[in-house]
CSV table of C-alpha atoms and ligand atoms in Angstrom, one decimal:
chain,number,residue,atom,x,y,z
A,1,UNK,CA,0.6,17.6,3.6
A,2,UNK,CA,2.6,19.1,6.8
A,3,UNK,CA,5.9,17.5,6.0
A,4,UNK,CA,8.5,19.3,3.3
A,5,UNK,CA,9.1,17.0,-0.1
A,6,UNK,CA,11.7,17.3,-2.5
A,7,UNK,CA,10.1,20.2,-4.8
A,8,UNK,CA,10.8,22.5,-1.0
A,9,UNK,CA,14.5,22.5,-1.4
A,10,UNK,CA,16.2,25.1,-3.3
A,11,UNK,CA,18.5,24.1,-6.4
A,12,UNK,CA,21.3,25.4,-3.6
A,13,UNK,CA,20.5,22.5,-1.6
A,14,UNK,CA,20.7,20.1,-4.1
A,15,UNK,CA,22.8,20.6,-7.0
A,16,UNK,CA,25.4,18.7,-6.9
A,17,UNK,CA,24.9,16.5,-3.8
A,18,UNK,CA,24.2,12.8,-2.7
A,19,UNK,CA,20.3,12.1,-2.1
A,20,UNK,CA,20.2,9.1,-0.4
A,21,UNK,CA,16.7,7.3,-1.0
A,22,UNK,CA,14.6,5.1,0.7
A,23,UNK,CA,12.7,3.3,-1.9
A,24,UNK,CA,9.7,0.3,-1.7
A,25,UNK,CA,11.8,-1.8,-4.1
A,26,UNK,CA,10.2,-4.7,-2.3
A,27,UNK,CA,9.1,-6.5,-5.7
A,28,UNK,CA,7.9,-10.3,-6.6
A,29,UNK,CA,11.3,-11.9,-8.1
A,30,UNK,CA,11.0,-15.2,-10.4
A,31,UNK,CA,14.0,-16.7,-12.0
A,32,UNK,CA,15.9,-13.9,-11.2
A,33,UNK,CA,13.9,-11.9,-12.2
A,34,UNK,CA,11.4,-9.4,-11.7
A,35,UNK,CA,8.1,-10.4,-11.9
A,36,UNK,CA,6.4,-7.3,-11.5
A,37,UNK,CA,8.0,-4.1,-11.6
A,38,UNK,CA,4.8,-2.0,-10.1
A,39,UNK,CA,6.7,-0.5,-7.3
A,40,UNK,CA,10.0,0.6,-9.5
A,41,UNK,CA,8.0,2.4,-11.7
A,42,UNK,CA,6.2,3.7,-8.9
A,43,UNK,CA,9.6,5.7,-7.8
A,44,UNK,CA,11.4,6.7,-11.1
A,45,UNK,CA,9.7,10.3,-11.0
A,46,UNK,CA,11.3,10.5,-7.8
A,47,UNK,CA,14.4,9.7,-9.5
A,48,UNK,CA,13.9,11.4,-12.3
A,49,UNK,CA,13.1,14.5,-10.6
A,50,UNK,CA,16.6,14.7,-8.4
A,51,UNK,CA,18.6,13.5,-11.7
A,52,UNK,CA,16.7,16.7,-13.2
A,53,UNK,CA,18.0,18.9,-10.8
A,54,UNK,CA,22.1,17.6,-10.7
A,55,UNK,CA,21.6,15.9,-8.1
A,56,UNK,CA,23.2,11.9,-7.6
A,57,UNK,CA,20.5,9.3,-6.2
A,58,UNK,CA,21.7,6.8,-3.6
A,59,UNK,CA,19.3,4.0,-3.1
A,60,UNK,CA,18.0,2.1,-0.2
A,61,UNK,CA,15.2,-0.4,-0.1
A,62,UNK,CA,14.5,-3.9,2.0
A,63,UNK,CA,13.3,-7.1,-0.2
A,64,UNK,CA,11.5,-9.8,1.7
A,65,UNK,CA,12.3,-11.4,5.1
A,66,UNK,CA,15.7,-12.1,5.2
A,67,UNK,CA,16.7,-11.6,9.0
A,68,UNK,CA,20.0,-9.6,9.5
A,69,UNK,CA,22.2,-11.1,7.1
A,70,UNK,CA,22.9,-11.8,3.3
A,71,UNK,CA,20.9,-14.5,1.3
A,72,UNK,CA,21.6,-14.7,-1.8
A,73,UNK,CA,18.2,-15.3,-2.8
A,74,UNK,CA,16.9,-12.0,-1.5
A,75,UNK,CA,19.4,-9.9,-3.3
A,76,UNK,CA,18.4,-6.6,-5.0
A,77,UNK,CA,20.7,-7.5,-8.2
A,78,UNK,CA,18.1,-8.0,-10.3
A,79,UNK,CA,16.2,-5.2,-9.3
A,80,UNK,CA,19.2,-2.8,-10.4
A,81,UNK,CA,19.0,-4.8,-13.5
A,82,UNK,CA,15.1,-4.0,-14.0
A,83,UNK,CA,15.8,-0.3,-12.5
A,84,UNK,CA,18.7,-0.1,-15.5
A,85,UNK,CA,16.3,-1.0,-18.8
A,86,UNK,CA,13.6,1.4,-16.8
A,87,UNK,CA,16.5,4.4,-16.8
A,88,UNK,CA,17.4,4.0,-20.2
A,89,UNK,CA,20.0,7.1,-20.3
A,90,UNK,CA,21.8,6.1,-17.2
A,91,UNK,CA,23.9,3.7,-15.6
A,92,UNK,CA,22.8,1.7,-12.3
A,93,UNK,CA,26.1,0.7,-10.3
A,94,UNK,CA,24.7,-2.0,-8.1
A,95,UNK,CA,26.4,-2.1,-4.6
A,96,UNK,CA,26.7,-6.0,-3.5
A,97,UNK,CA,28.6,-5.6,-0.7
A,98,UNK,CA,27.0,-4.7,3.1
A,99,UNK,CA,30.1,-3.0,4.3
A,100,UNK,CA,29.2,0.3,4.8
A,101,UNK,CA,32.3,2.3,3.8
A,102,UNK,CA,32.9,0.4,0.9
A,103,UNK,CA,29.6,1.7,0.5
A,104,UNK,CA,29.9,5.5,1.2
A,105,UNK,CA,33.2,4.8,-1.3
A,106,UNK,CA,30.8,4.1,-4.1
A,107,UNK,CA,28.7,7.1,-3.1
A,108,UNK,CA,31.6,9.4,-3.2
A,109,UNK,CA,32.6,8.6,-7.0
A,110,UNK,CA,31.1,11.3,-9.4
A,111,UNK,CA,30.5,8.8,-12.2
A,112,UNK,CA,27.8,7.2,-10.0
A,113,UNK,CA,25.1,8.8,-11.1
A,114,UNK,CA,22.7,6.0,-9.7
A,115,UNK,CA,24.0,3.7,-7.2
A,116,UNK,CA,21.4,1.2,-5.3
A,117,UNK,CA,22.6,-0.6,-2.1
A,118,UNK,CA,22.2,-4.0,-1.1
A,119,UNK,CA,19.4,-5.1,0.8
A,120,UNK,CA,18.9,-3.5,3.7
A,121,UNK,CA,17.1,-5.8,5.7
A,122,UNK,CA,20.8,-7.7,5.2
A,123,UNK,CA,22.2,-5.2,7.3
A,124,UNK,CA,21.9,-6.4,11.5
A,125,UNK,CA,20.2,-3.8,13.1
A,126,UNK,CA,18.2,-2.5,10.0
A,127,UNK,CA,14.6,-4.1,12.0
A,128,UNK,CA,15.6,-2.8,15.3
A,129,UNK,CA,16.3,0.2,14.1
A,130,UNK,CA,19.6,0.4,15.6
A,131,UNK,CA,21.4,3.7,16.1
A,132,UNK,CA,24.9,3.3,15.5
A,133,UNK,CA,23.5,1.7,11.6
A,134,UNK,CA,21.0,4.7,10.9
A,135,UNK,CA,24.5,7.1,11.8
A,136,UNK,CA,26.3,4.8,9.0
A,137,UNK,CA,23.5,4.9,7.1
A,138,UNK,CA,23.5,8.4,7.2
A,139,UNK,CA,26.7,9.2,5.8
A,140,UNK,CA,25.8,7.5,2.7
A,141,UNK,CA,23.9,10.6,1.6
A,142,UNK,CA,24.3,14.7,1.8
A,143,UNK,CA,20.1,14.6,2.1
A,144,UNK,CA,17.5,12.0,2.9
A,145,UNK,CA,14.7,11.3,0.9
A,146,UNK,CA,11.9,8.9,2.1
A,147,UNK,CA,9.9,7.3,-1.1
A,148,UNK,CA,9.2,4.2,0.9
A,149,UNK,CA,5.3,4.9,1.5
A,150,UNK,CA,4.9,0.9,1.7
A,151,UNK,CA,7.7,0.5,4.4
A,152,UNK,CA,6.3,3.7,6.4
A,153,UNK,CA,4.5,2.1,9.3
A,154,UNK,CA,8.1,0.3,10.3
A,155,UNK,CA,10.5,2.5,12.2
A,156,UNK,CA,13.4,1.2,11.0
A,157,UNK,CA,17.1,2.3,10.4
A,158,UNK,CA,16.5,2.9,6.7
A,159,UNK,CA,12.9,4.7,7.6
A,160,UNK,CA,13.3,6.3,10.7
A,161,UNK,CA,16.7,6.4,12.7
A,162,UNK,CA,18.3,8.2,9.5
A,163,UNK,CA,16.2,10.7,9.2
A,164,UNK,CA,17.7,11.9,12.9
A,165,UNK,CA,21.3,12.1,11.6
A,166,UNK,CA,20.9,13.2,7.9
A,167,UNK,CA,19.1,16.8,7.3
A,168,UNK,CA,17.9,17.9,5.4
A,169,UNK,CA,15.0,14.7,5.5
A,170,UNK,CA,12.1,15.1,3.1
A,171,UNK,CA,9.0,13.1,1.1
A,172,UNK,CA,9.5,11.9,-2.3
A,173,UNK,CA,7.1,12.4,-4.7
A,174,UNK,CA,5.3,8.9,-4.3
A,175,UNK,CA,5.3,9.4,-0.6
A,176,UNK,CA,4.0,12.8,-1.4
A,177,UNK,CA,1.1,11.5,-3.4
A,178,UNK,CA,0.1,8.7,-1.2
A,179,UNK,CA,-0.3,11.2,2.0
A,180,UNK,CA,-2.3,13.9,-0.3
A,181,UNK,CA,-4.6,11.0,-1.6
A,182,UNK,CA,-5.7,9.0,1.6
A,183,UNK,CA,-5.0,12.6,4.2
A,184,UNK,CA,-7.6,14.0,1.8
A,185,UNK,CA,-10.2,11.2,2.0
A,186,UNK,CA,-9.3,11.1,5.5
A,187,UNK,CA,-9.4,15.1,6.4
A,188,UNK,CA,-11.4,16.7,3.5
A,189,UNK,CA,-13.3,14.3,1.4
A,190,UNK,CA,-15.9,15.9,-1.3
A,191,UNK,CA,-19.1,14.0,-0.3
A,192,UNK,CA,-20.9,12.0,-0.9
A,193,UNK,CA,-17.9,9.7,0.2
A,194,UNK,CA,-18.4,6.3,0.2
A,195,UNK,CA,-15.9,3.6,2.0
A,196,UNK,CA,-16.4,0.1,0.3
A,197,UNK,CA,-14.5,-2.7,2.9
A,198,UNK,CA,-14.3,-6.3,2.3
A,199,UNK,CA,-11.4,-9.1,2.4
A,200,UNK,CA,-11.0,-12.1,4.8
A,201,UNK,CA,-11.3,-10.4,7.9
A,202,UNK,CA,-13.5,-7.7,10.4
A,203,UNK,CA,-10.7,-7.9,12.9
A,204,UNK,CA,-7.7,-6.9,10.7
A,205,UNK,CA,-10.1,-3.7,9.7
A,206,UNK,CA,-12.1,-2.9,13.0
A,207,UNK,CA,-9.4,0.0,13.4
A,208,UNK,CA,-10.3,1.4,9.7
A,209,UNK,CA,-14.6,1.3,9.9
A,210,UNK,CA,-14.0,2.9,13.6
A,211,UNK,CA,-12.4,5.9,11.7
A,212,UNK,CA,-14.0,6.2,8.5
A,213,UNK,CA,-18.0,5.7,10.2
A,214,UNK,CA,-18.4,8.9,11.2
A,215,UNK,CA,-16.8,10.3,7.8
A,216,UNK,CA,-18.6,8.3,5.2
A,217,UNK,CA,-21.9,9.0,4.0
A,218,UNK,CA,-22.3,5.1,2.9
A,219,UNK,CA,-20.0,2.6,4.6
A,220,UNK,CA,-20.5,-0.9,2.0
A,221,UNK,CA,-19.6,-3.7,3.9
A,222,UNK,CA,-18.5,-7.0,2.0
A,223,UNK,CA,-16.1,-10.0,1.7
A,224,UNK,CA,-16.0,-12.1,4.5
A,225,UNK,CA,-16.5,-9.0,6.8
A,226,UNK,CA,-20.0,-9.1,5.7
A,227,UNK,CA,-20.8,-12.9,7.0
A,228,UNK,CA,-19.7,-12.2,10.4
A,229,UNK,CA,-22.6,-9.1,10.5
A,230,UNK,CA,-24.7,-11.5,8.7
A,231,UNK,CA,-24.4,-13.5,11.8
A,232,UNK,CA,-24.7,-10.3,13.9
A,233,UNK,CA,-28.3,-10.2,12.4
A,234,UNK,CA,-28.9,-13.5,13.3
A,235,UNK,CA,-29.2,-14.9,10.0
A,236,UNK,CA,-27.6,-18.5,9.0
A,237,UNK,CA,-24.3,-18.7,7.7
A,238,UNK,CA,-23.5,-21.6,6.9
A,239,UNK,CA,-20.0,-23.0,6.4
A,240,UNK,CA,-19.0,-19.6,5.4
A,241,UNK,CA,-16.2,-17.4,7.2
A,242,UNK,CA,-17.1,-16.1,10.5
A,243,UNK,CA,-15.1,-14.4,13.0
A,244,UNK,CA,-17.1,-15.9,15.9
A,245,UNK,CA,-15.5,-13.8,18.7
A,246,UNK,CA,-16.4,-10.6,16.7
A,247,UNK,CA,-20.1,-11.0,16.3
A,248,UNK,CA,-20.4,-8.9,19.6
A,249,UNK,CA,-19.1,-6.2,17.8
A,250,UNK,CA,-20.5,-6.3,14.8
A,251,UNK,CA,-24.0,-6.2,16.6
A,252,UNK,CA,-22.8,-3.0,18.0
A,253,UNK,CA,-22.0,-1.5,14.6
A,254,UNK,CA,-24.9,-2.5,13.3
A,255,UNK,CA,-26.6,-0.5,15.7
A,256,UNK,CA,-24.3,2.3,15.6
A,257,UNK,CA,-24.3,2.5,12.0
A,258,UNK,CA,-27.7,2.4,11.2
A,259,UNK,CA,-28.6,3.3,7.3
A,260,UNK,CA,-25.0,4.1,6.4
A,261,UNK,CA,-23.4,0.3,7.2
A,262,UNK,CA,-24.3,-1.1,3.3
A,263,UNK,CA,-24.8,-4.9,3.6
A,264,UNK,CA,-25.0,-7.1,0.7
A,265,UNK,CA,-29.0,-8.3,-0.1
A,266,UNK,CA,-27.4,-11.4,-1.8
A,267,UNK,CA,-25.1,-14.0,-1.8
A,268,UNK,CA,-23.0,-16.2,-4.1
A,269,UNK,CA,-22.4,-19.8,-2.4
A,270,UNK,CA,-21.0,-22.9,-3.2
A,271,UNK,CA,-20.2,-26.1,-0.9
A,272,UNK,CA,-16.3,-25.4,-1.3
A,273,UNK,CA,-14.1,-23.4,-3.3
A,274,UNK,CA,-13.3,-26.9,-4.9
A,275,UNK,CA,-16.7,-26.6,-6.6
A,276,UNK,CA,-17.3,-23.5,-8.3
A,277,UNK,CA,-19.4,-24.8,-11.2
A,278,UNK,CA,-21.9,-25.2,-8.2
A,279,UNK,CA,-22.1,-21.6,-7.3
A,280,UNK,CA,-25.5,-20.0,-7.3
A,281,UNK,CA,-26.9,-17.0,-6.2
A,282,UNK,CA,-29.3,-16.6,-2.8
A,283,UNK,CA,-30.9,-14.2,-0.9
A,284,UNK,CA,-28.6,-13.9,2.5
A,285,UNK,CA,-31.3,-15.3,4.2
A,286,UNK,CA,-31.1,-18.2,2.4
A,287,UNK,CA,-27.5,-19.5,2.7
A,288,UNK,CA,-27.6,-23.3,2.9
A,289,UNK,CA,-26.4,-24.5,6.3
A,290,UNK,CA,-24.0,-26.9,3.9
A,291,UNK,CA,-22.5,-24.1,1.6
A,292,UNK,CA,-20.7,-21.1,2.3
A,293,UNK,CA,-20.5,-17.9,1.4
A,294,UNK,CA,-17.7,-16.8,-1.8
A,295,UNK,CA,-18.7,-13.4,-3.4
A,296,UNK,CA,-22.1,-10.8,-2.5
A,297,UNK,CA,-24.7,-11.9,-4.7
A,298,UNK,CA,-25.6,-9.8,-8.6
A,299,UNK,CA,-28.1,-7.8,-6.7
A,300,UNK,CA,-25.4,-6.6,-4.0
A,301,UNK,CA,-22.9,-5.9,-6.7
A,302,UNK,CA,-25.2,-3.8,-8.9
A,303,UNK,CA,-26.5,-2.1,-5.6
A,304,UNK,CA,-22.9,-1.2,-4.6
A,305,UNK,CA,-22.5,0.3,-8.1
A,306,UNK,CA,-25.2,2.4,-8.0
A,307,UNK,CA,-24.3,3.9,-4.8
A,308,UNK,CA,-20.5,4.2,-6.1
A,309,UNK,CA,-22.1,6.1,-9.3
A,310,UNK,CA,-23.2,8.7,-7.1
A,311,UNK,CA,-20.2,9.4,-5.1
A,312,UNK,CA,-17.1,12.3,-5.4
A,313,UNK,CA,-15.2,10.5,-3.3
A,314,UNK,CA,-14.4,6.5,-2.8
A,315,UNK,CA,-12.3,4.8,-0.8
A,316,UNK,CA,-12.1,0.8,-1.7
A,317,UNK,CA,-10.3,-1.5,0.7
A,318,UNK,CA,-10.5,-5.3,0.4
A,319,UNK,CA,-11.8,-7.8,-2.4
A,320,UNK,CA,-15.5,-8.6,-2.5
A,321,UNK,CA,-15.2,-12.4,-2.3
A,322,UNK,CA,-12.5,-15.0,-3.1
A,323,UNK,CA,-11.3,-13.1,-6.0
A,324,UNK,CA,-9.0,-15.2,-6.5
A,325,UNK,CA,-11.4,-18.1,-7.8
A,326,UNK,CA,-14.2,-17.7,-10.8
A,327,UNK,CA,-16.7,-17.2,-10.4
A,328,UNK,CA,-16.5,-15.2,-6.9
A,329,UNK,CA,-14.4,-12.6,-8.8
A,330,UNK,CA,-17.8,-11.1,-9.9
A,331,UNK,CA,-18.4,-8.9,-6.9
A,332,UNK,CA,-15.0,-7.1,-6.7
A,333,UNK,CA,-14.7,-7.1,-10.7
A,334,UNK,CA,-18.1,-4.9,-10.5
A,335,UNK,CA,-17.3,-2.6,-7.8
A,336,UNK,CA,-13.8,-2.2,-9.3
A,337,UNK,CA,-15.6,-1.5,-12.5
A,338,UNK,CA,-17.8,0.8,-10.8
A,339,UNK,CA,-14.9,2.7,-9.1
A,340,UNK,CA,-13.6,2.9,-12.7
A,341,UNK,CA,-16.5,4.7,-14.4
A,342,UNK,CA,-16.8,7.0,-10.9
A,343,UNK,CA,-13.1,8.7,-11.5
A,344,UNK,CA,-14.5,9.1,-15.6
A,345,UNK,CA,-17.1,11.2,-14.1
A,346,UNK,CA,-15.1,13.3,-11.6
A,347,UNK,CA,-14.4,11.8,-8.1
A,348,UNK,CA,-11.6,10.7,-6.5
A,349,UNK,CA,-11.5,7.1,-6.4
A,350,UNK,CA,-8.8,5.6,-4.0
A,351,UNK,CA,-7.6,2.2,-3.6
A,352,UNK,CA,-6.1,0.8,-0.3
A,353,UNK,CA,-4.5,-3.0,0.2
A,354,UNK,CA,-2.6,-5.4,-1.4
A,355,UNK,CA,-5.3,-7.8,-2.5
A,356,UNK,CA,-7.7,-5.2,-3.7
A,357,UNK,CA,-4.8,-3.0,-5.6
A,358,UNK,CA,-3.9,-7.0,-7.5
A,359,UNK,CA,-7.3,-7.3,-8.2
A,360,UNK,CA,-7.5,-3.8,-10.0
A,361,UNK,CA,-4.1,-4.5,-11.6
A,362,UNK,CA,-5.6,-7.6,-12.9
A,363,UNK,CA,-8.4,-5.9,-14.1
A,364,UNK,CA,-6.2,-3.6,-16.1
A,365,UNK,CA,-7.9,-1.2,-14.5
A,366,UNK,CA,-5.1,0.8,-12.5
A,367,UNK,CA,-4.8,3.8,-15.1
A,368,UNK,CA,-9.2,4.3,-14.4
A,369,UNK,CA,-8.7,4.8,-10.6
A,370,UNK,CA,-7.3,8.4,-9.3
A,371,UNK,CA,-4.9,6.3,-7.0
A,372,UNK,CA,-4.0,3.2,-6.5
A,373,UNK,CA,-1.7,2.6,-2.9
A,374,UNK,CA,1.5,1.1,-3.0
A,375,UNK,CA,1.2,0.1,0.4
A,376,UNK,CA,-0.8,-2.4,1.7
A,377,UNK,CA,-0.3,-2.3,5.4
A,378,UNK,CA,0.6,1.2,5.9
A,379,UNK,CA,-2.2,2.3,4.1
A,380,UNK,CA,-4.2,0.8,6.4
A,381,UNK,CA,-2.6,2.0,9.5
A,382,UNK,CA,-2.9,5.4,7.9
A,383,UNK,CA,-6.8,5.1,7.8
A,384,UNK,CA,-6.5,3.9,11.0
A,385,UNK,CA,-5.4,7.0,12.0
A,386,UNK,CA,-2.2,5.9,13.3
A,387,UNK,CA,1.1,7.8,12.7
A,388,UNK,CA,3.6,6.2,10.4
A,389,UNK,CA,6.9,6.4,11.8
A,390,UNK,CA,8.8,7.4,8.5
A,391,UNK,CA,6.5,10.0,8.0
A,392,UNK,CA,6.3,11.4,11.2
A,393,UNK,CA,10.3,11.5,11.0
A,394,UNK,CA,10.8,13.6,8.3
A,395,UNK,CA,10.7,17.6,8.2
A,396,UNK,CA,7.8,19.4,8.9
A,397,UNK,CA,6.8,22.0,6.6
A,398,UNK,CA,8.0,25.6,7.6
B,1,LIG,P1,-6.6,-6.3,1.1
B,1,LIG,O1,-5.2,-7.0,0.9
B,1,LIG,O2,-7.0,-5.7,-0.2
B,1,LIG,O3,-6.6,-5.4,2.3
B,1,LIG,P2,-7.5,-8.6,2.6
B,1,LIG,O4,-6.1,-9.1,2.7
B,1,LIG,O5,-8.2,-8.0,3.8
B,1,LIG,O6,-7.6,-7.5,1.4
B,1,LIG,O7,-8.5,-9.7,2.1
B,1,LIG,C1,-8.3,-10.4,0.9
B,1,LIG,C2,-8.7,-11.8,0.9
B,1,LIG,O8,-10.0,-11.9,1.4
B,1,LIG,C3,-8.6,-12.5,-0.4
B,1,LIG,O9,-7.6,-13.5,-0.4
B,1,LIG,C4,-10.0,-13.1,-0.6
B,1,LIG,O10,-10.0,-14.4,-1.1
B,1,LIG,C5,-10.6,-13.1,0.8
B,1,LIG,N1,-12.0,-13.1,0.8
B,1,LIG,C6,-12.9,-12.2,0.4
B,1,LIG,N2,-14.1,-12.6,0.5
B,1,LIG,C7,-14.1,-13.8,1.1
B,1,LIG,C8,-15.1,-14.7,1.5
B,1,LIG,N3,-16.4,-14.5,1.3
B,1,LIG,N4,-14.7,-15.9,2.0
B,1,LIG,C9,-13.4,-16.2,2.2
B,1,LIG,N5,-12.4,-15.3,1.9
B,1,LIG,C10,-12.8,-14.2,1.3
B,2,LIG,MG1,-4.3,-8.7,1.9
């Protein structure tokens, strides 16, 4: 990675001062509670690592939609709570209040070891990224760390405008990892390297097969994605989820592609998702006109396996089928497994979007993969090839 991280800054730079910390403490809350503390964990070496070195961690992170003011509901309270039990030798002084010198007050005290800040999606002019709030934001902090790989595609005041007033501005550890894993598939991928795309849509991920065709050795192709190319290749499909206006180009990557796109053999239908003792499985050239497509079919899923098997590198984005739903869960659980037995035998298996990273999680299968992202959208726009704002922000390696 081109962009300094924590681990570049001498003990002279640190010891002793404020990092202040944009975090993805963007977490599931229920009852007041959190419901799954995935992306906490996700930041404590991070944390850890500055406590190490003497140095005291201010924390920043958004939590849902609020829209430039306080509700209640969206309060990081009881993620200082959760952050508390997970630090068990320190204190977590929780900052309610938005007022940004009360604030840099809390900062200043040498007890405060640990401080997070309110919400900062709370804060007007955190979304538009407002200067005069990145300059008051960056006086909270003698350093700025950016941890936030989840929130790096937004350039907002916590993400982006601070890292122009507060220098030294480097990459957390998480951030770190996140950029090594996906830049590596990305730039330098030990082949074979196999991408494996499904979810809902072909037009939320045109972006990623444009970028990873001409990497991939094998490009497997299912989910819904895989209907709309079904219909590319003129085949019926039923009541099952096509992207009509994409069919066009789905032709064209068919032709493109040629034996690298994977398509799934089989299908698993049903007439609705109301009615999935009805599933069977059928040859995608047989898909009832009055069912629809759910999961890729057993012969698909052991197909995509094999060709996992033999890979060094993998690169998984989007569920299989309706995951969500037995039994169209049997697609993604076997390529998930397959991904899984890949990393026991030495490749680099690498998990991109929300859906896909729930469905390993559920799984229990998180430990078996090399990496799992923490960010759903941005790690799509980074396969995409775009620049993340809050990357691109901080300090480039000297
Ligand atoms: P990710 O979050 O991993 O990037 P997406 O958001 O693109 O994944 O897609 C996930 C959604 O795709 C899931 O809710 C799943 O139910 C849906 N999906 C997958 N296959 C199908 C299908 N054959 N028909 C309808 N929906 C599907
Ligand atoms: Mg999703």
């Amino acid at each position: 990675m081109n962009k300094q991280t924590i681990n570049d800054l001498s003990d002279a730079q640190v010891r002793g001062k404020r990092a202040l910390v944009r975090v993805d403490f963007n977490v599931p809350l229920e009852h007041g509670r959190v419901a799954d503390d995935t992306r906490i964990r996700a930041a404590l070496p991070t944390i850890r690592a500055l406590l190490d070195r003497g140095v005291r961690v201010i924390l920043l992170s958004h939590l849902g939609r609020p829209k430039g003011k306080p509700e209640p509901k969206y309060s990081l309270e009881p993620v200082a709570a959760r952050l508390d039990e997970l630090l068990p030798n320190e204190h977590v002084v929780f900052v309610e209040s938005t007022d940004t010198d009360e604030a840099i007050k809390a900062t200043h005290d040498p007890a405060n070891r640990v401080v997070l800040l309110e919400n900062t999606r709370f804060l007007g002019g955190e979304e538009t990224n407002d200067e005069r709030l990145a300059r008051g934001l960056a006086e909270l902090g003698d350093f700025y760390v950016n941890d936030a790989f989840g929130s790096a595609h937004r350039a907002h005041a916590s993400t982006e405008g601070v890292a122009r007033y507060l220098q030294p501005a480097v990459a957390g550890l998480l951030m770190q990892k996140e950029l090594d894993y996906l830049g590596r598939a990305l730039e330098n991928p030990h082949h074979p390297f196999v991408a494996v795309l499904g979810g809902a849509k072909i037009s939320g991920k045109i972006d990623v097969i444009e970028q990873l065709l001409p990497k991939v050795d094998h490009l497997v192709i299912g989910g819904a994605m895989a209907c709309t190319f079904f219909k590319a290749m003129g085949l019926e499909t039923g009541k099952s989820l096509v992207e009509s206006d994409r069919v066009d180009m789905a032709k064209e990557l068919l032709a493109r592609g040629g034996d690298k796109l994977v398509l799934p053999t089989d299908a698993t239908v049903a007439p609705s998702l109301d009615a999935p003792q009805s599933a069977q499985a059928v040859p995608r050239d047989a898909i009832p006109a009055d069912q629809a497509m759910f999961d890729v079919g057993p012969k698909s899923a052991a197909e995509f396996a094999r060709i996992i098997s033999g890979a060094k590198t993998v690169l998984w984005n989007g569920p299989m089928g309706v995951f969500e739903t037995k039994p169209f869960d049997a697609g993604t659980r076997a390529v998930a497994e397959a991904l899984a037995a890949a990393t026991g035998k030495d490749a680099t298996t690498i998990v991109g979007g929300g859906d896909s990273a729930a469905a390993v999680a559920d799984l229990g299968l998180e430990d078996k993969m090399s990496h799992v992202s923490t960010g759903g959208g941005a790690s799509l726009e980074f396969l995409e090839g775009k620049v993340l704002p809050g990357v691109a922000a901080l300090d480039d390696k000297r």
